[in-house]
Short mmCIF file of C-alpha atoms and ligand atoms in Angstrom, two decimals:
data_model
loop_
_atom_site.label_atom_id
_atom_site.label_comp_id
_atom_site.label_asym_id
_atom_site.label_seq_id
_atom_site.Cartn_x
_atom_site.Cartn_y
_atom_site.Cartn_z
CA UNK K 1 85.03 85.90 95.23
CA UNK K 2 85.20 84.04 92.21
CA UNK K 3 84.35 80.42 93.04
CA UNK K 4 87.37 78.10 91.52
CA UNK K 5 85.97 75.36 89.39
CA UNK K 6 87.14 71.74 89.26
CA UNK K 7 87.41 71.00 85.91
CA UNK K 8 88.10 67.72 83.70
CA UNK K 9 88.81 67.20 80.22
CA UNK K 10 85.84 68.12 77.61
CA UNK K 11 84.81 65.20 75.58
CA UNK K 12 86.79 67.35 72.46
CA UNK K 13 90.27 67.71 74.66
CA UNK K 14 89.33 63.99 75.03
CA UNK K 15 89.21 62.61 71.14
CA UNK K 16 91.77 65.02 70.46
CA UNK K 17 93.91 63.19 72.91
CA UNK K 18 92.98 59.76 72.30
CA UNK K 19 93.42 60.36 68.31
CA UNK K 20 97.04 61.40 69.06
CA UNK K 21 97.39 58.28 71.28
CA UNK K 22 96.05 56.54 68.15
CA UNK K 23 98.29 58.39 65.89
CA UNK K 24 101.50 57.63 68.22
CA UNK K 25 100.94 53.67 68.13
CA UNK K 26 100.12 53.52 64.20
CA UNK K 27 103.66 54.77 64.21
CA UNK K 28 105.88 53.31 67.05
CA UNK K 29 104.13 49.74 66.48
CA UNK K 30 105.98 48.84 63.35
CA UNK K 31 108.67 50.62 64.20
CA UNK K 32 108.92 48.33 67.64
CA UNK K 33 108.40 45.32 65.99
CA UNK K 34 111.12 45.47 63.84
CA UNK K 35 113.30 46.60 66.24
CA UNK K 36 112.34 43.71 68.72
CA UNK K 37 113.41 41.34 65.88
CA UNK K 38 116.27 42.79 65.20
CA UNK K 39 117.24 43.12 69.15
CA UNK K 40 116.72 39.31 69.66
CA UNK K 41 118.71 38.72 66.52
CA UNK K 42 121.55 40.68 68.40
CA UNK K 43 120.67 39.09 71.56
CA UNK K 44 121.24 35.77 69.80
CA UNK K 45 124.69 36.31 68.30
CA UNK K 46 125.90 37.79 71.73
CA UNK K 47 124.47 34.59 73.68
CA UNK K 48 126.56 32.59 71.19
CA UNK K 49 129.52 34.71 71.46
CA UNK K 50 129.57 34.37 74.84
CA UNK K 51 129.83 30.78 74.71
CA UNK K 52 131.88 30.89 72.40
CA UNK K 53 134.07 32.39 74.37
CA UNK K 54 133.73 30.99 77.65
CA UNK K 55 134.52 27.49 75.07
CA UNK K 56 137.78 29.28 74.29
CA UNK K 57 138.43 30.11 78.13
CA UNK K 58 138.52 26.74 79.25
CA UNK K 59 140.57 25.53 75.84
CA UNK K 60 143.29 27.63 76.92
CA UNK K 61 142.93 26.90 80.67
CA UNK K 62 143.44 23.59 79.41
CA UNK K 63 140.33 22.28 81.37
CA UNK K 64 138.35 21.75 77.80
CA UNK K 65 134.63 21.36 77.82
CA UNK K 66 132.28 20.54 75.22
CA UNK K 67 130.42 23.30 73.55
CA UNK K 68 127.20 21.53 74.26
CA UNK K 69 127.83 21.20 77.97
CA UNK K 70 128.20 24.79 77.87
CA UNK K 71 124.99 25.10 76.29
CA UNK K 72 123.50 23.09 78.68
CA UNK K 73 124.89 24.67 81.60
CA UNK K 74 125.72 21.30 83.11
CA UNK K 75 125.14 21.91 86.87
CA UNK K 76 124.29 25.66 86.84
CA UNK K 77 128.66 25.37 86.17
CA UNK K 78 129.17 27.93 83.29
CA UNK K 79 126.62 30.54 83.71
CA UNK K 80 123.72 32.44 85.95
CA UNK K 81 121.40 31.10 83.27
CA UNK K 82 121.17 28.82 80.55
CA UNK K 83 122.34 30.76 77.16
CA UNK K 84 118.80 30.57 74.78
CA UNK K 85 117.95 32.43 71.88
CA UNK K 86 115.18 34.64 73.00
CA UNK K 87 113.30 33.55 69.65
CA UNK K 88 113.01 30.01 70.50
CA UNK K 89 115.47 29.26 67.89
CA UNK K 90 117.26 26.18 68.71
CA UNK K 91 121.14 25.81 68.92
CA UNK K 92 123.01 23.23 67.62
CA UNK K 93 127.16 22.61 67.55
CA UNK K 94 129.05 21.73 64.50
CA UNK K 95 132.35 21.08 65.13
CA UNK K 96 134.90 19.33 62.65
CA UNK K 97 138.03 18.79 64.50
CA UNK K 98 140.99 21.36 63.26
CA UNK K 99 138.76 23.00 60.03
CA UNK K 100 135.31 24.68 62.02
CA UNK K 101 133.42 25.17 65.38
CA UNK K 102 130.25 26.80 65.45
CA UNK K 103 127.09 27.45 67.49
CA UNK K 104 124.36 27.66 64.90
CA UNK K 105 120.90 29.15 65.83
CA UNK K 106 117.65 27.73 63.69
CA UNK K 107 116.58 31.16 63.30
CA UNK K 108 119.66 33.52 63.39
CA UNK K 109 122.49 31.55 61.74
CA UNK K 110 126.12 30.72 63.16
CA UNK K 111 128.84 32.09 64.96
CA UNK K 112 132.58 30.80 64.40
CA UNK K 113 135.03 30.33 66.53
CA UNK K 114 137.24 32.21 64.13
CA UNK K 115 137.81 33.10 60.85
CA UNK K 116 137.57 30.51 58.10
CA UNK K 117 140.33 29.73 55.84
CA UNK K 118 138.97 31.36 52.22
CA UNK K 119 142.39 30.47 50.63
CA UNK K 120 141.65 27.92 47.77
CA UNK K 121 143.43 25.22 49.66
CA UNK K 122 141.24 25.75 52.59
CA UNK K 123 137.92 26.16 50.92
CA UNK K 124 139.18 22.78 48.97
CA UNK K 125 140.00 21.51 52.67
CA UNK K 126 136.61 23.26 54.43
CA UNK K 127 134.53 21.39 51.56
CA UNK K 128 135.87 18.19 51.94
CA UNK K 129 135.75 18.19 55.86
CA UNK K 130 131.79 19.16 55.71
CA UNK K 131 131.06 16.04 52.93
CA UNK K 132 133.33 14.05 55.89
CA UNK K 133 130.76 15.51 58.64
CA UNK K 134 127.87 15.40 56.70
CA UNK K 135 128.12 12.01 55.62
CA UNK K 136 128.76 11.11 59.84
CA UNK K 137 125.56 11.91 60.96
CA UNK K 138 122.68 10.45 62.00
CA UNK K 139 119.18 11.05 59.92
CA UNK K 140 118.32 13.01 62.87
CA UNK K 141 121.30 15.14 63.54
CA UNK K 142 121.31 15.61 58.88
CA UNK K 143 117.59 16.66 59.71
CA UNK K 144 118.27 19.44 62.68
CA UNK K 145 121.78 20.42 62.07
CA UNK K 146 121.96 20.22 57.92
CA UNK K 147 118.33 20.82 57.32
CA UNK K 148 117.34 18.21 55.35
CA UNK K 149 117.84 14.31 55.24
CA UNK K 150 119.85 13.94 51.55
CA UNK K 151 122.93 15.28 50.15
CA UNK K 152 123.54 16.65 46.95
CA UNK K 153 125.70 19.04 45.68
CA UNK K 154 123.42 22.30 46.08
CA UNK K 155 122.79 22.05 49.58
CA UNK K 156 126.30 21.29 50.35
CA UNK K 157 127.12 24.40 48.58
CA UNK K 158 124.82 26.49 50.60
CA UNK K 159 125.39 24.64 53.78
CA UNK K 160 128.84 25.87 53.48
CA UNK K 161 127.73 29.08 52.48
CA UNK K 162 125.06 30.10 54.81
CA UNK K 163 126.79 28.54 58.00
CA UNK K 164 130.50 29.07 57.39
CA UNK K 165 130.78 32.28 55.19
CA UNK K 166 127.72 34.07 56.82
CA UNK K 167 125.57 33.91 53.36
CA UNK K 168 128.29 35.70 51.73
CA UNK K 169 130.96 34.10 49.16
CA UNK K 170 134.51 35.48 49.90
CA UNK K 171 135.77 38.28 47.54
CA UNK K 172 138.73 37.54 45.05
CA UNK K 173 141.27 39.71 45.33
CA UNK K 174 141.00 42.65 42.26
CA UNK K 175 144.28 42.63 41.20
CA UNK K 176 144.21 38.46 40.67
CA UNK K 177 140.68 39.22 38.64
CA UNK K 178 142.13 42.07 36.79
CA UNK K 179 145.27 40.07 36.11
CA UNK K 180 143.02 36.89 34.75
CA UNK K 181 141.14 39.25 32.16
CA UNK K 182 138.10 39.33 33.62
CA UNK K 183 138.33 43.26 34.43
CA UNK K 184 136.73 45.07 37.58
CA UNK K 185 133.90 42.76 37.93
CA UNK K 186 133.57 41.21 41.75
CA UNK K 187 134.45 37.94 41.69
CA UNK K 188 133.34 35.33 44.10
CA UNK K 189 135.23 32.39 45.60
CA UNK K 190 133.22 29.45 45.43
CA UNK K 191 133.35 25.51 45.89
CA UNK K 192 131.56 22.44 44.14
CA UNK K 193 131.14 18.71 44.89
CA UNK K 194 130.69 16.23 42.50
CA UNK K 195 126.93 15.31 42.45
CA UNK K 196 127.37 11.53 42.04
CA UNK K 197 130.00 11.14 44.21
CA UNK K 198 128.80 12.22 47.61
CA UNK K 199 130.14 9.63 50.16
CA UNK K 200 133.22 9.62 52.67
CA UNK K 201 135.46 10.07 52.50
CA UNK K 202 135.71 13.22 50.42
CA UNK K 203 137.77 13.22 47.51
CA UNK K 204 139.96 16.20 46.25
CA UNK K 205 139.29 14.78 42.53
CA UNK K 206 135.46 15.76 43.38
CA UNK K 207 136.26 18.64 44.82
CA UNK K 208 136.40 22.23 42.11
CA UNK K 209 137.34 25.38 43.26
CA UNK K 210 135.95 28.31 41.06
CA UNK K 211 135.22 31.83 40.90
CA UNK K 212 132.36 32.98 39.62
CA UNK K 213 130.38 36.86 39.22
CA UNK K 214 127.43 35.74 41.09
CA UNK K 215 127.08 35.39 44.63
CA UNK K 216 125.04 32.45 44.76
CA UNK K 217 125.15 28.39 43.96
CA UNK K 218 125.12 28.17 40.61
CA UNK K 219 128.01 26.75 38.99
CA UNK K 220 129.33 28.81 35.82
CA UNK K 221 132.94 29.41 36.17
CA UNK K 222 134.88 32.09 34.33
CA UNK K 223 137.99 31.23 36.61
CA UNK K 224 139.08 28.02 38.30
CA UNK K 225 142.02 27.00 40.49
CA UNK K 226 144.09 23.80 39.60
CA UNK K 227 145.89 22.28 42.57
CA UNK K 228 148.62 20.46 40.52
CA UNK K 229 150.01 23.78 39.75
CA UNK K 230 148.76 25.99 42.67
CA UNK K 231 147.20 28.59 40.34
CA UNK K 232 144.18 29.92 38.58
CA UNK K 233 142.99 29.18 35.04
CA UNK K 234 141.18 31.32 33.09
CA UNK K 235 140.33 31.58 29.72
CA UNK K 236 142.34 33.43 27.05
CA UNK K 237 141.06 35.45 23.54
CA UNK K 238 141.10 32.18 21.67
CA UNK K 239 139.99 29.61 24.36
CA UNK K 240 137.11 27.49 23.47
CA UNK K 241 135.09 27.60 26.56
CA UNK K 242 135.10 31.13 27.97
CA UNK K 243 132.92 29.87 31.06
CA UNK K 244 131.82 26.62 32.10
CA UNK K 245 130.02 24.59 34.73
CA UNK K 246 131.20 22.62 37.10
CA UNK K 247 128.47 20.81 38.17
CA UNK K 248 128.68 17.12 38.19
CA UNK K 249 132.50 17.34 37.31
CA UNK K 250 135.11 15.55 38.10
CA UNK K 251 138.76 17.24 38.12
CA UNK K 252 139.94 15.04 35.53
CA UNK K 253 137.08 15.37 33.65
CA UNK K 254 137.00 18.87 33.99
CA UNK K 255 140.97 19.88 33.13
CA UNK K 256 139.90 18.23 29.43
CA UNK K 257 137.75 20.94 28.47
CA UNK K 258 139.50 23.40 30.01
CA UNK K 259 142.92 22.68 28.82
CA UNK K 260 143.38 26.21 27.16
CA UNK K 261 142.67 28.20 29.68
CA UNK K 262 146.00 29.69 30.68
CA UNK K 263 147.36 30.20 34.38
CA UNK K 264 146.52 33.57 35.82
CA UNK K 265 150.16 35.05 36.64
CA UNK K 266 149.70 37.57 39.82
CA UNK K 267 151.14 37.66 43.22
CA UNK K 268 149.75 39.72 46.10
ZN1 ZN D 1 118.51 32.79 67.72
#
């Protein structure tokens, strides 16, 4: 009879295995990684959303609460446990009575409670209300919820941006940029706030609403809405300024050098 033979691995059944254990982690490592940043980024936004919601609940229910006794779970009331980012980012509430209420995460940005008004009369309205909040708080509350401890007009501008319109500039409608000359390029809805002016409360002679081809804070305008006449401008064939900036403008000041530019004539 043949005698049966316990056998183990060979030491070359053994590198072969370990190098395609080796071979395995070089790949799924990075590929983990990102994906574990990318789950606690979602886990984030749902935590916030939940709140969110659970804020909304109780608005209705017409028991109110505060956002940031939700946050805190006051008593073990709201939830099993306290809502965290799984990052350690820190959350912090900015809420401006009738204009914006957010949850905003240190390391994963903000969640609204709805949709923000990207109408030129709101983004007029959502600028000055920010310069109003801004200007209320405390050097420590400017430091964690704003960022920084001064005010000027850039990091108003991306304040507004990164925490209200999710790092993204609203989108002009095609047909209003087609109708103002300016052809298919995108055009972006964007805000400025006169430099020297930055105190409370916010003035709507400070405040310019422009469009612009670049999604960022810089402040060349190739259209610009006037409030006295509830339209767009835009320069014309013949106008003298074809773009301009805004920064550091005044209305007033502005309307002087802009006083060809013709209203843009389009209705949705
Ligand atoms: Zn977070």
């Amino acid at each position: 009879m043949r005698k049966q033979k316990k056998r183990g691995f060979t030491l070359i059944e053994l590198i072969v295995v370990v190098a395609i254990l080796v071979a395995l982690l070089l790949i799924l490592v990075p590929r983990l990684t990102g994906f574990t940043s990318t789950a606690a980024e979602v886990q984030c936004q749902q935590t916030r959303q939940k709140v969110m919601e659970m804020y909304n609940a109780y608005q209705i229910k017409g028991e109110p609460v505060s956002i940031e006794d939700l946050l805190k779970n006051k008593d073990d009331e709201y939830f099993i446990s306290t809502p965290k980012c799984s990052s350690g980012g820190e959350y912090s509430v900015i809420d401006i009575k009738g204009l914006v209420t957010l949850i905003k995460c240190s390391k994963h940005g903000s969640t609204l409670t709805g949709n923000v008004d990207t109408t030129p009369i709101g983004v007029r309205n959502t600028t000055m209300g920010i310069i109003d909040y801004i200007n209320s708080l405390s050097g420590d509350e400017k430091k964690k919820i704003y960022g920084a401890n001064y005010t000027n007009n850039t990091s108003v501008v991306e304040f507004i941006k990164n925490s209200l319109y999710n790092g993204k500039w609203p989108e002009l409608d095609p047909g209003l940029v087609s109708a103002a000359g300016q052809g298919k390029s995108k055009m972006y809805l964007k805000m400025c706030y006169n430099n020297n002016d930055i105190k409370s409360p916010a003035s709507k002679e400070n405040t310019i609403v422009f469009a612009s081809t670049k999604d960022d804070t810089s402040w060349n305008a190739t259209m610009i809405y006037d409030f006295n006449r509830n339209c767009w401008l835009a320069p014309t064939k013949s106008s003298k300024n074809k773009n301009i900036s805004v920064n550091n403008q005044s209305w007033n000041k502005l309307y002087t050098s802009i006083s060809d530019w013709q209203p843009v004539e389009y209705s949705e």
